[in-house]
Short mmCIF file of C-alpha atoms in Angstrom, two decimals:
data_model
loop_
_atom_site.label_atom_id
_atom_site.label_comp_id
_atom_site.label_asym_id
_atom_site.label_seq_id
_atom_site.Cartn_x
_atom_site.Cartn_y
_atom_site.Cartn_z
CA MET A 1 -46.50 233.52 -44.80
CA LYS A 2 -49.64 232.83 -46.52
CA ALA A 3 -51.15 229.90 -45.91
CA ARG A 4 -52.01 227.57 -49.17
CA GLN A 5 -55.93 227.37 -49.91
CA PHE A 6 -56.61 224.26 -52.05
CA PRO A 7 -59.18 225.33 -54.28
CA TYR A 8 -61.14 222.00 -53.76
CA ARG A 9 -62.03 219.51 -50.60
CA ILE A 10 -60.17 216.23 -50.24
CA GLY A 11 -62.02 213.54 -51.49
CA GLY A 12 -63.06 210.58 -48.97
CA PHE A 13 -66.04 209.02 -46.77
CA THR A 14 -67.46 210.19 -43.97
CA LEU A 15 -67.85 207.89 -40.74
CA ILE A 16 -71.33 208.26 -41.39
CA GLU A 17 -71.65 207.31 -45.50
CA LEU A 18 -69.44 204.33 -43.99
CA MET A 19 -72.23 203.61 -41.44
CA VAL A 20 -74.67 203.36 -44.30
CA ALA A 21 -73.33 201.99 -46.92
CA ILE A 22 -71.97 199.55 -44.45
CA ALA A 23 -75.99 198.72 -43.28
CA ILE A 24 -77.19 198.93 -46.88
CA ALA A 25 -74.83 195.82 -47.48
CA ALA A 26 -76.03 193.84 -44.52
CA VAL A 27 -79.83 194.64 -45.50
CA LEU A 28 -79.01 193.36 -48.95
CA LEU A 29 -76.92 190.09 -47.58
CA VAL A 30 -80.36 189.26 -45.12
CA ILE A 31 -82.53 189.73 -47.94
CA GLY A 32 -79.82 187.48 -50.70
CA VAL A 33 -78.42 184.68 -48.89
CA PRO A 34 -81.25 182.50 -48.53
CA SER A 35 -82.39 183.12 -51.98
CA PHE A 36 -78.99 182.55 -52.86
CA VAL A 37 -79.34 178.94 -50.53
CA ALA A 38 -82.76 178.10 -52.44
CA PHE A 39 -81.07 178.68 -56.38
CA GLN A 40 -78.02 176.52 -55.34
CA ARG A 41 -79.96 173.79 -54.20
CA SER A 42 -82.47 173.48 -56.76
CA SER A 43 -79.35 173.97 -59.65
CA GLU A 44 -77.64 170.77 -57.42
CA LEU A 45 -81.38 168.98 -57.39
CA THR A 46 -81.66 169.70 -61.42
CA SER A 47 -77.22 168.78 -61.22
CA ALA A 48 -78.49 164.87 -59.87
CA ALA A 49 -81.65 164.28 -62.39
CA ASN A 50 -78.86 165.15 -65.10
CA SER A 51 -76.41 163.16 -63.86
CA PHE A 52 -78.66 160.12 -63.19
CA VAL A 53 -80.06 160.53 -66.91
CA ALA A 54 -76.24 160.03 -67.96
CA ALA A 55 -75.58 157.08 -65.83
CA LEU A 56 -78.22 155.51 -67.37
CA GLY A 57 -77.28 156.82 -71.13
CA ALA A 58 -73.85 154.93 -69.99
CA ALA A 59 -75.53 151.47 -69.18
CA ARG A 60 -77.24 152.07 -71.66
CA GLY A 61 -74.48 152.68 -74.70
CA GLU A 62 -72.39 150.00 -72.64
CA ALA A 63 -75.05 147.37 -73.20
CA MET A 64 -76.02 148.24 -76.71
CA LYS A 65 -72.12 147.82 -77.70
CA ARG A 66 -70.76 145.14 -76.03
CA GLY A 67 -73.38 142.92 -76.62
CA ARG A 68 -74.23 142.27 -72.67
CA GLN A 69 -76.08 142.99 -69.39
CA ALA A 70 -75.41 146.78 -68.18
CA VAL A 71 -76.98 147.90 -64.42
CA VAL A 72 -77.29 150.16 -62.27
CA VAL A 73 -77.10 149.81 -58.89
CA PRO A 74 -76.95 152.18 -55.75
CA ARG A 75 -73.59 152.60 -53.71
CA ALA A 76 -75.00 150.89 -50.76
CA ASP A 77 -77.55 149.50 -49.09
CA ASN A 78 -80.05 149.85 -51.68
CA ASN A 79 -80.28 153.81 -50.99
CA TRP A 80 -80.05 155.89 -54.23
CA ALA A 81 -79.37 159.16 -51.89
CA SER A 82 -75.27 157.07 -51.68
CA GLY A 83 -74.95 157.19 -55.36
CA TRP A 84 -75.14 154.89 -57.48
CA THR A 85 -72.58 152.49 -59.91
CA VAL A 86 -72.84 151.89 -63.56
CA PHE A 87 -71.45 148.52 -64.30
CA VAL A 88 -71.11 145.55 -67.06
CA ASP A 89 -72.31 142.61 -65.59
CA THR A 90 -70.17 139.82 -66.76
CA ASP A 91 -71.66 137.56 -63.84
CA ASN A 92 -75.33 138.48 -64.43
CA ASP A 93 -75.98 138.78 -60.50
CA GLN A 94 -76.87 142.69 -60.71
CA GLN A 95 -74.36 143.09 -58.51
CA PHE A 96 -70.78 145.19 -58.94
CA ASN A 97 -68.18 142.95 -58.05
CA GLY A 98 -64.26 141.96 -59.13
CA SER A 99 -65.04 140.49 -62.22
CA ASP A 100 -67.66 142.90 -63.84
CA ILE A 101 -66.89 145.93 -66.06
CA LEU A 102 -67.11 149.21 -64.08
CA ILE A 103 -67.97 152.33 -65.99
CA VAL A 104 -68.75 155.01 -63.61
CA GLN A 105 -69.48 156.13 -59.95
CA GLN A 106 -71.71 158.64 -58.79
CA GLY A 107 -70.56 159.78 -55.06
CA ALA A 108 -73.68 160.38 -52.10
CA LEU A 109 -76.16 163.02 -52.94
CA PRO A 110 -75.94 166.20 -50.00
CA THR A 111 -77.92 165.33 -47.15
CA TYR A 112 -80.74 166.93 -47.62
CA PHE A 113 -81.82 165.01 -51.12
CA ALA A 114 -83.14 161.87 -51.02
CA ALA A 115 -83.57 159.48 -53.77
CA THR A 116 -86.75 157.16 -53.87
CA GLY A 117 -87.68 154.44 -56.80
CA GLN A 118 -90.09 153.00 -58.09
CA GLY A 119 -89.73 149.18 -60.00
CA THR A 120 -86.56 147.78 -60.00
CA ALA A 121 -85.31 151.29 -58.29
CA GLN A 122 -87.08 150.23 -55.52
CA ALA A 123 -86.13 146.23 -55.81
CA SER A 124 -84.66 143.98 -53.10
CA PRO A 125 -81.21 144.26 -53.98
CA SER A 126 -82.29 147.28 -56.14
CA TYR A 127 -81.03 147.76 -59.18
CA ILE A 128 -81.54 149.40 -63.19
CA MET A 129 -80.47 147.15 -66.12
CA PHE A 130 -80.43 147.51 -69.87
CA ASN A 131 -80.21 144.38 -72.45
CA PRO A 132 -78.02 143.94 -75.11
CA SER A 133 -80.80 146.11 -77.18
CA GLY A 134 -80.96 148.77 -74.90
CA TYR A 135 -84.15 147.55 -73.90
CA ALA A 136 -84.35 148.06 -69.57
CA GLN A 137 -85.67 144.68 -68.14
CA THR A 138 -85.60 142.95 -64.84
CA SER A 139 -82.91 140.19 -64.05
CA GLY A 140 -86.33 137.77 -65.18
CA SER A 141 -86.15 139.05 -68.54
CA ILE A 142 -89.40 141.33 -68.42
CA PHE A 143 -89.15 144.83 -69.60
CA GLN A 144 -90.44 147.09 -67.21
CA SER A 145 -90.22 150.51 -66.81
CA ALA A 146 -88.65 152.16 -63.33
CA THR A 147 -88.53 155.33 -62.08
CA LEU A 148 -86.65 157.90 -59.12
CA LYS A 149 -87.42 160.68 -57.17
CA ILE A 150 -85.19 163.21 -55.81
CA GLU A 151 -86.59 165.12 -54.15
CA ARG A 152 -85.53 167.56 -50.90
CA ASN A 153 -85.66 166.44 -47.18
CA ASP A 154 -85.43 169.73 -45.28
CA ILE A 155 -88.59 171.72 -47.02
CA THR A 156 -92.29 170.75 -46.92
CA GLY A 157 -95.32 172.01 -48.89
CA THR A 158 -96.13 173.27 -52.70
CA GLU A 159 -92.14 174.61 -52.31
CA LYS A 160 -91.18 170.82 -51.85
CA THR A 161 -92.88 169.91 -55.48
CA ASN A 162 -91.82 172.72 -56.67
CA GLN A 163 -88.32 171.08 -55.53
CA THR A 164 -88.53 167.48 -56.54
CA ARG A 165 -87.38 165.34 -59.82
CA ILE A 166 -88.62 162.04 -61.72
CA VAL A 167 -86.14 160.36 -63.37
CA VAL A 168 -88.18 157.59 -65.78
CA ILE A 169 -87.13 155.16 -67.11
CA ALA A 170 -88.99 153.31 -70.36
CA LYS A 171 -89.46 150.30 -71.21
CA THR A 172 -87.24 150.91 -74.38
CA GLY A 173 -84.49 152.18 -72.61
CA ARG A 174 -85.26 155.90 -72.70
CA ALA A 175 -84.95 158.16 -69.90
CA ARG A 176 -85.91 161.39 -69.01
CA ALA A 177 -85.70 164.27 -65.81
CA CYS A 178 -89.03 165.77 -65.24
CA GLN A 179 -90.29 168.27 -62.71
CA PRO A 180 -93.55 166.73 -61.34
CA ALA A 181 -94.58 170.39 -60.72
CA THR A 182 -95.05 171.61 -64.56
CA ASP A 183 -95.03 168.42 -66.14
CA THR A 184 -98.59 165.72 -65.70
CA THR A 185 -97.28 163.58 -66.87
CA CYS A 186 -94.31 163.17 -64.56
CA THR A 187 -95.32 160.91 -61.90
CA THR A 188 -93.37 157.96 -59.89
CA SER A 189 -95.99 156.00 -61.79
CA ALA A 190 -95.02 157.07 -65.29
CA SER A 191 -93.42 154.18 -67.62
CA GLU A 192 -92.43 156.84 -70.50
#
């Protein structure tokens, strides 16, 4: 009996081909993972700034809709990185309590972010308040701008400047998020 001969070779990987493929995949992971982490943290930073701008918009809208003052305050100890609470301040004390109307709450930012305020956002207690006309003001009814800087605290130098966002709240109540690395008007002392 004659053995069957196959006209072609049965495909598959040799051990050497498999090891080369694994080595190439490992090199790509070593190169790609740090870039992915930087991209993820940059996205989280932008998301945090945009969430704060949205919270300010909600507070301003509720103040105008309800004809009462609306306030944004940090969730804990004047620390904006702990998150924030938006509410209609029914008793005019700039502190969230049982008589106030809760609008929205934001959870804490990741631990590698720091958030610092200027203006009323730096006061003790910290707050950003909108009057029934939608203007940003102090508890003494003085129109005042404020800023909140959100930055990564796990990097330094030029990279840190690129990974910083500033939310500027104008006296008129308009809020915007900007990046100081690309916008010369984006400073913690900005008022528009």
